[in-house]
Coordinates of C-alpha atoms and ligand atoms in Angstrom, one line a residue:
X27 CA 0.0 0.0 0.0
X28 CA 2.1 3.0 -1.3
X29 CA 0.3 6.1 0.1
X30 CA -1.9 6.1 3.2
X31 CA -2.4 9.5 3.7
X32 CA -6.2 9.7 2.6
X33 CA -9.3 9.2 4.2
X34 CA -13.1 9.0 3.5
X35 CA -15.7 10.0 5.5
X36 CA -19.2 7.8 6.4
X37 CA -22.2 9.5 7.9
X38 CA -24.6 6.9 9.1
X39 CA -27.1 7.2 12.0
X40 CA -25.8 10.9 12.9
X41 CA -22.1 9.5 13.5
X42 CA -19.4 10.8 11.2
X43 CA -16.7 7.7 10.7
X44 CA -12.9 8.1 9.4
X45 CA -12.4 5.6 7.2
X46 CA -8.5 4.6 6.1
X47 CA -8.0 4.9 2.1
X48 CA -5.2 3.0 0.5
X49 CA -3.6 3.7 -2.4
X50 CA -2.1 1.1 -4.5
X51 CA 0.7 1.3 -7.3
X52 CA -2.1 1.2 -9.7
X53 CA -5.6 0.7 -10.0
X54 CA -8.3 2.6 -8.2
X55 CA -7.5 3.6 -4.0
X56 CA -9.8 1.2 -1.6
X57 CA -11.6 2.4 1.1
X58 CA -10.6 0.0 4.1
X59 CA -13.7 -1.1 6.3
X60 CA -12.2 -3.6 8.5
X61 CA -12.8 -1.3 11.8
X62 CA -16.1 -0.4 10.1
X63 CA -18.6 -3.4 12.4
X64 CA -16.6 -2.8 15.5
X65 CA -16.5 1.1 15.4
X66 CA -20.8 1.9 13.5
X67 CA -22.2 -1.9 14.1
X68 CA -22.8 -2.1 9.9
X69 CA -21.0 -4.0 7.6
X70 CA -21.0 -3.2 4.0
X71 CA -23.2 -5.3 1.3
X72 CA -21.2 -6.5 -2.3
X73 CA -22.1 -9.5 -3.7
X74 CA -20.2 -11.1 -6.3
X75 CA -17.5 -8.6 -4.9
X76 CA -17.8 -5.7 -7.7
X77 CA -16.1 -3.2 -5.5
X78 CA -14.7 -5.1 -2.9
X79 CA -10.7 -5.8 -2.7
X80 CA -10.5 -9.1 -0.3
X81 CA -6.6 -9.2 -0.2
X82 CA -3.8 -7.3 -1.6
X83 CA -1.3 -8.5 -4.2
X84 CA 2.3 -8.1 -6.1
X85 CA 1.1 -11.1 -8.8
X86 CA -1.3 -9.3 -11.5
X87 CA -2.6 -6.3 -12.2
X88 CA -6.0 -5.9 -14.8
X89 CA -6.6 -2.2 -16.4
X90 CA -10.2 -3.3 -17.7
X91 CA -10.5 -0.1 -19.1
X92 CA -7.1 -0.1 -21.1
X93 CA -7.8 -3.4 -21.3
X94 CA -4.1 -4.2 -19.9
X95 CA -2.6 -7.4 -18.5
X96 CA 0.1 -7.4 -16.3
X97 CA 2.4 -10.4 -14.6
X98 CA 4.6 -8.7 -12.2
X99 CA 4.3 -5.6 -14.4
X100 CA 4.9 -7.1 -17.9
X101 CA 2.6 -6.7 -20.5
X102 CA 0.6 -10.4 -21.5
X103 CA 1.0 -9.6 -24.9
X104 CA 5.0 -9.4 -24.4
X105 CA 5.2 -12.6 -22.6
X106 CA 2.8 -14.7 -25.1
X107 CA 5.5 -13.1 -28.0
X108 CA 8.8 -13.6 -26.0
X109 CA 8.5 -15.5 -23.1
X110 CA 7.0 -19.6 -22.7
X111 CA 5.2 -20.7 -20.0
X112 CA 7.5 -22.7 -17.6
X113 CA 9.3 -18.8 -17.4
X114 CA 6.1 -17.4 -17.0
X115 CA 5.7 -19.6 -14.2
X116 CA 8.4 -18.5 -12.7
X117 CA 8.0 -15.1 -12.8
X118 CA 4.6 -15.2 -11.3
X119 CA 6.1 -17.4 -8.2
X120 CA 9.2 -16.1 -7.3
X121 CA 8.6 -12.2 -8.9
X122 CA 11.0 -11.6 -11.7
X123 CA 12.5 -13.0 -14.5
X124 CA 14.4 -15.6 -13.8
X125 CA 18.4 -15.6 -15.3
X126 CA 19.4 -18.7 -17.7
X127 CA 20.8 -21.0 -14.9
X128 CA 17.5 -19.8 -12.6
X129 CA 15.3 -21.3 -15.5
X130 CA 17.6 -24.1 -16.3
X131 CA 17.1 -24.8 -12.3
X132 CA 13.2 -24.6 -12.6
X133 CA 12.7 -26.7 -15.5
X134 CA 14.7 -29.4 -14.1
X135 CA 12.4 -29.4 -10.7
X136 CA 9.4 -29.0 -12.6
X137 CA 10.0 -32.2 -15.4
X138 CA 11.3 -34.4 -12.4
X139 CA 7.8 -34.2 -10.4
X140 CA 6.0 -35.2 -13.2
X141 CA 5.1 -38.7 -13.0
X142 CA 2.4 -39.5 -10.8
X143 CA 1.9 -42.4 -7.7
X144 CA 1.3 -45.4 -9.5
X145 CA -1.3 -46.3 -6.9
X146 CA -3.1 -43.0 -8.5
X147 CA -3.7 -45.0 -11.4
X148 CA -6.5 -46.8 -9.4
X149 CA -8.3 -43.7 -8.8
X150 CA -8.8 -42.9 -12.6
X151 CA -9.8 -46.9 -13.2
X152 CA -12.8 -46.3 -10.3
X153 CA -14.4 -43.3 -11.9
X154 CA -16.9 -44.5 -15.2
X155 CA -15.5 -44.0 -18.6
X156 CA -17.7 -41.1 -19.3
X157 CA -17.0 -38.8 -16.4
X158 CA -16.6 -35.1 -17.4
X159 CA -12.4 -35.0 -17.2
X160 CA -12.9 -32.1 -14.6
X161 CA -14.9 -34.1 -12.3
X162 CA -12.0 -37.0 -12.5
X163 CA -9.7 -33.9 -11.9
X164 CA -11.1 -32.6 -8.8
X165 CA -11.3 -36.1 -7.5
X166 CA -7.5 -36.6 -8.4
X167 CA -5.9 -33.5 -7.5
X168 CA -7.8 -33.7 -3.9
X169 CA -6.4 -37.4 -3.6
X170 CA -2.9 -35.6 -4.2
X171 CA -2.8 -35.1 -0.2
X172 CA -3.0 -38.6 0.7
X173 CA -0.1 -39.3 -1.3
X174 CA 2.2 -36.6 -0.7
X175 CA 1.8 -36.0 3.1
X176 CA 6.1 -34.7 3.2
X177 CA 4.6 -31.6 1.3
X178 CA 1.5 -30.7 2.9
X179 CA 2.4 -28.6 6.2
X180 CA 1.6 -25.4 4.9
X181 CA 3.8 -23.6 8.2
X182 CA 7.3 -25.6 6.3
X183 CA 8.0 -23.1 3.5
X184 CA 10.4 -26.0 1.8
X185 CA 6.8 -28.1 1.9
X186 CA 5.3 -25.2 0.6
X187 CA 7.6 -25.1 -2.3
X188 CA 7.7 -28.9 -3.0
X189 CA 4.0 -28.8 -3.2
X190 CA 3.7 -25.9 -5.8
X191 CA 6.6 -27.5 -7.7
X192 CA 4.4 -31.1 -7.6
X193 CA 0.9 -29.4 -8.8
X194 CA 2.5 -27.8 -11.6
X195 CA 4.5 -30.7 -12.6
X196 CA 2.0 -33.3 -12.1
X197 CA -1.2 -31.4 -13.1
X198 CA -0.7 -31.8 -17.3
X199 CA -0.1 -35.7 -16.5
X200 CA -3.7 -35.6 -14.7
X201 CA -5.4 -33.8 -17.2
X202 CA -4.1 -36.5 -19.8
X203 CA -4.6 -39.6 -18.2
X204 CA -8.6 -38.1 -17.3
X205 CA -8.3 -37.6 -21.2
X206 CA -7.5 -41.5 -21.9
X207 CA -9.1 -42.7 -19.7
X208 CA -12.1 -41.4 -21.1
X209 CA -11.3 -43.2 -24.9
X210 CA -10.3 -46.3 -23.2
X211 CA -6.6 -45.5 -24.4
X212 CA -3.4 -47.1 -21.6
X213 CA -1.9 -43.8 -19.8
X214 CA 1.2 -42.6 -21.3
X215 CA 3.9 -41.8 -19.3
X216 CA 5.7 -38.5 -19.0
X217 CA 9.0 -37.5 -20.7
X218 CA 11.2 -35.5 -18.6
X219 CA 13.1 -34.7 -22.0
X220 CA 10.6 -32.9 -23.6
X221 CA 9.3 -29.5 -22.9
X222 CA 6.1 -28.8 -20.8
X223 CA 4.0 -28.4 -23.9
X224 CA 5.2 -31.3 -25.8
X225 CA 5.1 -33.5 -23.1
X226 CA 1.1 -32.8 -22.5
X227 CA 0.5 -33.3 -26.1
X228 CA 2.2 -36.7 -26.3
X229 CA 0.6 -37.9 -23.1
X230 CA -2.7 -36.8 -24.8
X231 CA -2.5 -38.0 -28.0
X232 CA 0.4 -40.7 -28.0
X233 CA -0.3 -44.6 -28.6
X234 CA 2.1 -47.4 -27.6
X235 CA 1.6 -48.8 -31.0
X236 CA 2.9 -46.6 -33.0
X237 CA 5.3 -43.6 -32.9
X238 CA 4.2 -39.5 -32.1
X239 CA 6.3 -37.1 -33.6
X240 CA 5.1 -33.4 -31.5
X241 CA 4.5 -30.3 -34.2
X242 CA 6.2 -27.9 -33.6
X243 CA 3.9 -25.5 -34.3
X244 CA 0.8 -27.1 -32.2
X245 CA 3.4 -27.3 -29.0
X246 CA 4.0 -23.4 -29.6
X247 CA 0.2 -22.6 -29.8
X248 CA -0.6 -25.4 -26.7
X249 CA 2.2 -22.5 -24.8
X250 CA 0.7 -19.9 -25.6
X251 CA -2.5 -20.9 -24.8
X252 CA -0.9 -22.0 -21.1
X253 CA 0.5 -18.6 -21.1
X254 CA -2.7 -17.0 -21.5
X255 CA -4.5 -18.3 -19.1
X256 CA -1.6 -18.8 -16.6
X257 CA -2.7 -16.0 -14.0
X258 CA -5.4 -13.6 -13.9
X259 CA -5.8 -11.8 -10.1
X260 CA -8.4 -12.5 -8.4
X261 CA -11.0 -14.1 -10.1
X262 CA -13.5 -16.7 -8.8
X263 CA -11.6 -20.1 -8.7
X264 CA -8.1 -17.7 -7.2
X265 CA -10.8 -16.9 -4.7
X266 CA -11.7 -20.1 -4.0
X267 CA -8.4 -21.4 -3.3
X268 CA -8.1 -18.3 -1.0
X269 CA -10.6 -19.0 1.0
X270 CA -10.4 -22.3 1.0
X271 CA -6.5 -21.7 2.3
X272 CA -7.5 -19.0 4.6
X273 CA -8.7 -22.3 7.2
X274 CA -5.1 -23.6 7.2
X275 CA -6.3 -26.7 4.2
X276 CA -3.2 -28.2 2.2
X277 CA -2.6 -26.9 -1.0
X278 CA -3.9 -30.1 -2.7
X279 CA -7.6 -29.5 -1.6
X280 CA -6.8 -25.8 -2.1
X281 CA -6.4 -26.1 -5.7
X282 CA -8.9 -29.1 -6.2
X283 CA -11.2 -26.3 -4.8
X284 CA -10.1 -23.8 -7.6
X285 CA -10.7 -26.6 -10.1
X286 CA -14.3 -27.3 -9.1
X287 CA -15.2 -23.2 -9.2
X288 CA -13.8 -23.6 -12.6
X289 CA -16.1 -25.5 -14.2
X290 CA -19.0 -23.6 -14.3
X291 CA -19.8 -22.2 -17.9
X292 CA -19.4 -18.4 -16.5
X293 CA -16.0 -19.4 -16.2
X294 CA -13.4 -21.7 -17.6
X295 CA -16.6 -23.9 -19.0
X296 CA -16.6 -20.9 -21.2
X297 CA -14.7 -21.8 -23.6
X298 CA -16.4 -25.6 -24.2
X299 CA -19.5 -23.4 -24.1
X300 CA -18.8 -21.0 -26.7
X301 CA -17.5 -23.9 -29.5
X302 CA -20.8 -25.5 -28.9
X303 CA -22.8 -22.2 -29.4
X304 CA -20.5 -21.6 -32.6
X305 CA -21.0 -25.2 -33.6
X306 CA -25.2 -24.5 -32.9
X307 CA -25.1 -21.4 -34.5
X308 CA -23.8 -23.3 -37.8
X309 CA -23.6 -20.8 -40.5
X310 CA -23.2 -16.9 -40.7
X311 CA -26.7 -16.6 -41.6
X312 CA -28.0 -17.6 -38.5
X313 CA -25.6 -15.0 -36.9
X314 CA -29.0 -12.0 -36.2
X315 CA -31.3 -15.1 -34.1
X316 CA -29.0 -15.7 -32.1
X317 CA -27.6 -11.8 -31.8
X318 CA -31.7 -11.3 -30.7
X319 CA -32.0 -14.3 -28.5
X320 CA -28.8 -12.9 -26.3
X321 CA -30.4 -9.4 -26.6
X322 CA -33.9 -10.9 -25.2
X323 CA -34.4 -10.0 -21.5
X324 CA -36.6 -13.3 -21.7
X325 CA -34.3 -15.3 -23.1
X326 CA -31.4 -16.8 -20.6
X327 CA -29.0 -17.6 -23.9
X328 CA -26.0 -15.3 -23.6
X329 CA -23.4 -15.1 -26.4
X330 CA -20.1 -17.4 -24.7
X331 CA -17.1 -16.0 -25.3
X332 CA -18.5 -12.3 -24.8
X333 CA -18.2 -10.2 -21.4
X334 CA -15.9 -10.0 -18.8
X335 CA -16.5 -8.5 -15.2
X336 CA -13.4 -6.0 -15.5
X337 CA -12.7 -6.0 -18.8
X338 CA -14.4 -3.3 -20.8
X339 CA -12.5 -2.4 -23.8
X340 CA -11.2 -5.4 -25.2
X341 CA -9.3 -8.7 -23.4
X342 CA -5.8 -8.8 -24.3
X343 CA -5.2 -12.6 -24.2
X344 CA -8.7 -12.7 -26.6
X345 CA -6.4 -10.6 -29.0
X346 CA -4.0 -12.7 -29.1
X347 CA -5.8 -15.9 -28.9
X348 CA -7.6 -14.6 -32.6
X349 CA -4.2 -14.4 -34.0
X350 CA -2.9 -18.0 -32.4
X351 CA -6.4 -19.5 -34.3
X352 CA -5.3 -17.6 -37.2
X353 CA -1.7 -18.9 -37.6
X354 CA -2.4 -22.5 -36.0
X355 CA -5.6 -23.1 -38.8
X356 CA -3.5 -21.6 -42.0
X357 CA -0.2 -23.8 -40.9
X358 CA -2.6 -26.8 -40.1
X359 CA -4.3 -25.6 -43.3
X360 CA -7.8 -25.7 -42.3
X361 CA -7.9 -21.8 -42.5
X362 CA -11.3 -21.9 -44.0
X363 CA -12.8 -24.0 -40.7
X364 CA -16.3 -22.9 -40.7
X365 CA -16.4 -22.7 -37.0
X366 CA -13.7 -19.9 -37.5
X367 CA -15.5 -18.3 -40.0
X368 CA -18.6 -18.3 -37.9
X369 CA -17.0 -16.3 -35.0
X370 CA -14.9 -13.8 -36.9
X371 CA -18.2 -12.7 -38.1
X372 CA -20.0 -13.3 -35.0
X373 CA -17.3 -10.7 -33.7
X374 CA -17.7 -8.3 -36.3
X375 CA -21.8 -8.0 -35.9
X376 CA -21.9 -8.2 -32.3
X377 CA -19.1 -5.6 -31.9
X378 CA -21.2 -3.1 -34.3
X379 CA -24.5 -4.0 -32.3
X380 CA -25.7 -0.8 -30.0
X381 CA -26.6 -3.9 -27.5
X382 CA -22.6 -4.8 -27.0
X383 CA -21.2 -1.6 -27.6
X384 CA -23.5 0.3 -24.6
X385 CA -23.0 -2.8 -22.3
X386 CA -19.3 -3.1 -23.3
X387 CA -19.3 -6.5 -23.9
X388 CA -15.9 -7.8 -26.0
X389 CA -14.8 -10.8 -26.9
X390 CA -12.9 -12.8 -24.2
X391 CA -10.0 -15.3 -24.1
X392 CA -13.0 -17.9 -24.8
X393 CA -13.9 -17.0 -27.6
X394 CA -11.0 -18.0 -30.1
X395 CA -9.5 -20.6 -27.8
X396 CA -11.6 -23.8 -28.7
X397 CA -11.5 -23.2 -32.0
X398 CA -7.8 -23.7 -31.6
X399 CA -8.0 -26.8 -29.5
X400 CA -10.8 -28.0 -31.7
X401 CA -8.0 -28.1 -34.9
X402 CA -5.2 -30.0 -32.5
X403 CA -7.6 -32.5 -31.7
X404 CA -9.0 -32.1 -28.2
X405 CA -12.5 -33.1 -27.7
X406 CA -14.9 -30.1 -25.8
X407 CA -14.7 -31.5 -22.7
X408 CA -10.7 -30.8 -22.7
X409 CA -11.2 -27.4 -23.0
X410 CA -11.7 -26.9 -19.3
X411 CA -9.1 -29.5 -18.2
X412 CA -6.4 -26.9 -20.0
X413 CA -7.8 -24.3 -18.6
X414 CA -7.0 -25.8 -15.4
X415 CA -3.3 -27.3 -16.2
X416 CA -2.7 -23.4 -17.0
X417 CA -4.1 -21.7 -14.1
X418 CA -2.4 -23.9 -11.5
X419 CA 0.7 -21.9 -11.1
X420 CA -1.9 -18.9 -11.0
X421 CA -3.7 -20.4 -7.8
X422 CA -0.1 -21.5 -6.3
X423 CA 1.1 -17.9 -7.0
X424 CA -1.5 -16.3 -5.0
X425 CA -1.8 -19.2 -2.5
X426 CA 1.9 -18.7 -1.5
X427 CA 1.7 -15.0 -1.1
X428 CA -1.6 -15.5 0.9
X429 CA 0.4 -17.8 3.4
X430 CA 3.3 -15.7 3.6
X431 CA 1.0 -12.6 4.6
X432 CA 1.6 -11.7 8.4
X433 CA -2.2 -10.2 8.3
X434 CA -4.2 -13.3 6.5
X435 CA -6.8 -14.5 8.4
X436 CA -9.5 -17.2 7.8
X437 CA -12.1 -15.4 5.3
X438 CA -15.6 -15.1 6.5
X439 CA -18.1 -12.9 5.1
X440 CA -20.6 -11.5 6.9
X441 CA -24.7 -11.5 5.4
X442 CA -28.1 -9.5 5.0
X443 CA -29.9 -11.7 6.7
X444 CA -33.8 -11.3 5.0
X445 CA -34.9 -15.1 6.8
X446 CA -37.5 -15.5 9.5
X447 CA -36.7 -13.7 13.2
X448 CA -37.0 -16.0 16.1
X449 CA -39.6 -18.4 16.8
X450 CA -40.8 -21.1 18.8
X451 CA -40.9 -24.9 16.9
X452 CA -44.2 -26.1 16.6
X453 CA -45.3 -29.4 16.8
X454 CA -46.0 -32.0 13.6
X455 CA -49.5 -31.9 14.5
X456 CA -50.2 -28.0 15.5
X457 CA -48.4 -27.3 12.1
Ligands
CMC29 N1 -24.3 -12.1 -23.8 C1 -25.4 -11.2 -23.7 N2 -25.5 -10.3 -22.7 C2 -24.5 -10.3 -21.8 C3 -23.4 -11.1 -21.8 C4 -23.3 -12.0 -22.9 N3 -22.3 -12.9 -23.0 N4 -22.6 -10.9 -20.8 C5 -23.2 -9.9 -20.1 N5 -24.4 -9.5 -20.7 C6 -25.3 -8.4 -20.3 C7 -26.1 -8.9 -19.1 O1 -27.4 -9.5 -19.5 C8 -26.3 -7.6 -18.3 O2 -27.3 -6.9 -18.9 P1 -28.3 -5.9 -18.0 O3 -27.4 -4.9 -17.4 O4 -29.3 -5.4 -19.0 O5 -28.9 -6.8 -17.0 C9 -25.0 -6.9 -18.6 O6 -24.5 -7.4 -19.8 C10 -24.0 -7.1 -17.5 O7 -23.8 -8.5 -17.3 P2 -23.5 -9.1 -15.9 O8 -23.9 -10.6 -15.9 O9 -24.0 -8.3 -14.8 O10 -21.9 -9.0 -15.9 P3 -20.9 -9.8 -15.0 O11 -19.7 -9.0 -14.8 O12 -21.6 -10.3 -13.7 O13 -20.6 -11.1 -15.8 C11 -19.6 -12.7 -17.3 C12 -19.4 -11.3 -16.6 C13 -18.3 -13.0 -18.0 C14 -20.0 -13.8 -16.3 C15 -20.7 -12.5 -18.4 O14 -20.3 -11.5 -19.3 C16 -21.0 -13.8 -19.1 O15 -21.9 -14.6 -18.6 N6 -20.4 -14.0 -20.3 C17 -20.5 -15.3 -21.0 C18 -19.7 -16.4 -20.3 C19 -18.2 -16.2 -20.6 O16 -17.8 -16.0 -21.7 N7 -17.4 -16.4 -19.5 C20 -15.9 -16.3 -19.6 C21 -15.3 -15.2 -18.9 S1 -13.6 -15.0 -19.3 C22 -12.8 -16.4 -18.8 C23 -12.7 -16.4 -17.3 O17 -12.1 -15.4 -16.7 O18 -13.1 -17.4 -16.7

């Protein structure tokens, strides 16, 4: 908190309270009500937390009205175009670049934790073949903590650090092995030779029968798209695993916390949701029904892949992700995909709609990102999985600086309570 020298002022019930105002490095200042209940007897009302800062942070910082993205201060689109994502990784843990041998020494931890238990194996065999890959990840990724118990006293920080090391190492193995198990395919094993990209892609789409050769170019656009989505403050599966940590919980059930908030559609189901609308949606000619159906009141349909809570000018990572499709579909040469060609002109119609433009509703990182994983051959319900091999070093970032805040406490929100008042039970038979 840089500059503490403001205040603001609340008049409620006659009495005038000074309230602290903290201004941060950027974004807007933040009023701080923590001495607000004990000193006026209110507490403040914000669901879904549109003005309310729960924690403060080094990690990421959104401008949604620049529509900026910054890891540690650099620029998203910089790090997509220069960096890769184990570096990324290690900028958003440990706070800066990392020199040549610090990366060298990162990489190395990271590919040695990659392989699994081989008891784990038994949990994927006891879910059913059609289980939703993020439902056998939550499961896993929970089970982590009653196989590692040497990295799961959060008060150790060398624990602390062999646990964030594990998740990130081990979570692309997860995701692939949810992935065949689901097509009745053996587990491939991970290769500590190849890079993290590669590796996933082999795991996902390797066969003992026959050799896999990685592309080059898919293992460049599966970084990318891991360096998109690597951090992004705090959104609602980051809050989840800060909560969740706030009670003292090991970083294993943290983070399978984080993965269950990420499901839902309104989240990192997103992007599974937007290929199915563009798959629904067909042809460009259907484009204006569907454009009306989002526009309906009455209608619960909302364009996937539009909207963001803070950004309202554009998403940077959805700029980029257009020109990964781009590039990926013309080297693959499919660059006349009819899925692609449906949301470029989705784009265009929405973004000249009055509807979109007064509401400020963009295109997010959604929107173009399964209609990359679509062309390198991951089924819909992979989407998500990716989503949540990318953010783990995002939740591990912020869980780590959560711990190693003197001031955290457990979170516990208070409520407008609109239920019955007191009264007396009644009875079965008076009722
Ligand atoms: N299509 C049509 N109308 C929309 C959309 C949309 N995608 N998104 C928001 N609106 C309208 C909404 O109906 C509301 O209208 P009104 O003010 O008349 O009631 C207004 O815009 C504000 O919407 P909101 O739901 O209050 O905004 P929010 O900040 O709570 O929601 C959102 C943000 C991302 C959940 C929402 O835009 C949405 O549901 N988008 C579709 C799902 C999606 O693409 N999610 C991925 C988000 S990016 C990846 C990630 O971070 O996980």
């Amino acid at each position: 908190m840089a500059d503490d020298s403001k205040s603001a002022k609340l008049i409620y019930d006659g009495a005038e309270y000074d309230l602290p105002v903290h201004s941060p490095t950027a974004g807007p200042d933040v009023v701080d009500i923590r001495k607000l209940y004990a000193q006026a007897g209110v507490f403040t009302y914000d669901p879904g937390f549109t003005s309310t800062a729960a924690c403060d942070s080094t990690i990421t910082f959104i401008d949604g009205e620049k529509g900026e993205l910054l890891h540690r201060g650099y620029p998203i689109d910089q790090l997509a175009s220069k960096s890769h994502f184990l570096e990324v990784c290690y900028l958003l843990l440990y706070g800066e670049l990392p020199t040549a041998e610090q990366i060298e020494d990162f990489e190395f931890r990271v590919t040695n934790h990659t392989m699994l238990h081989e008891q784990m194996q038994y949990f994927f065999r006891g879910f059913r073949r059609d289980a939703h890959p993020m439902a056998v990840m939550v499961g896993v990724v929970g089970a982590m903590s009653a196989f590692y118990h040497d990295s799961t006293d959060i008060s150790d920080p060398w624990q602390r650090e062999v646990a964030s090391i594990r998740l990130i190492a081990k979570m692309p193995t997860i995701a692939a092995w949810a992935y065949k198990y689901s097509i009745g395919q053996p587990f491939v094993y991970p290769r500590n030779d190849m890079d993290y990209a590669s590796n996933f892609l082999r795991m996902c789409f390797s066969v003992p029968a026959e050799d896999y050769v990685v592309n080059p170019i898919l293992s460049r656009a599966m970084d990318r798209i891991f360096t998109l989505h690597a951090d992004h403050e705090q959104n609602a599966s980051t809050s989840t695993v800060r909560l969740a940590s706030s009670s003292g919980a090991n970083p294993f059930a943290c983070v399978a916390a984080g993965i269950a908030c990420l499901w839902g559609p309104a989240h990192g189901g997103a992007n599974q949701a937007c290929l199915e609308m563009l798959r629904e949606i067909g042809t460009p000619d259907q484009i204006p029904e569907y454009i009306e159906r989002a526009k309906d009141k009455n209608d619960p349909f909302r364009l996937m892949g539009f909207g963001h809570r803070v950004y309202k000018n554009h998403d940077p990572r959805a700029t980029v992700m257009k020109q990964s499709a781009d590039e990926v579909l013309e080297l693959l040469g499919i660059e006349n995909n009819p899925t692609l060609q449906t949301a470029k002109e989705l784009e265009r119609i929405a973004l000249e709609d009055d509807y979109f433009r007064e509401k400020k509703l963009f295109p997010n990182v959604d929107f173009y990102s399964g209609i990359i994983l679509d062309a390198m051959g991951f089924p819909q319900s992979m989407f998500t999985p990716i989503f949540a091999v990318a953010r783990t070093v995002g939740w591990i970032s912020q869980w780590k600086e959560q711990i190693s805040d003197p001031q955290h406490k457990i979170g516990r929100p208070r409520q407008l309570y609109l239920g019955e008042t007191y009264r007396d039970y009644v009875d079965v038979e008076n009722r």
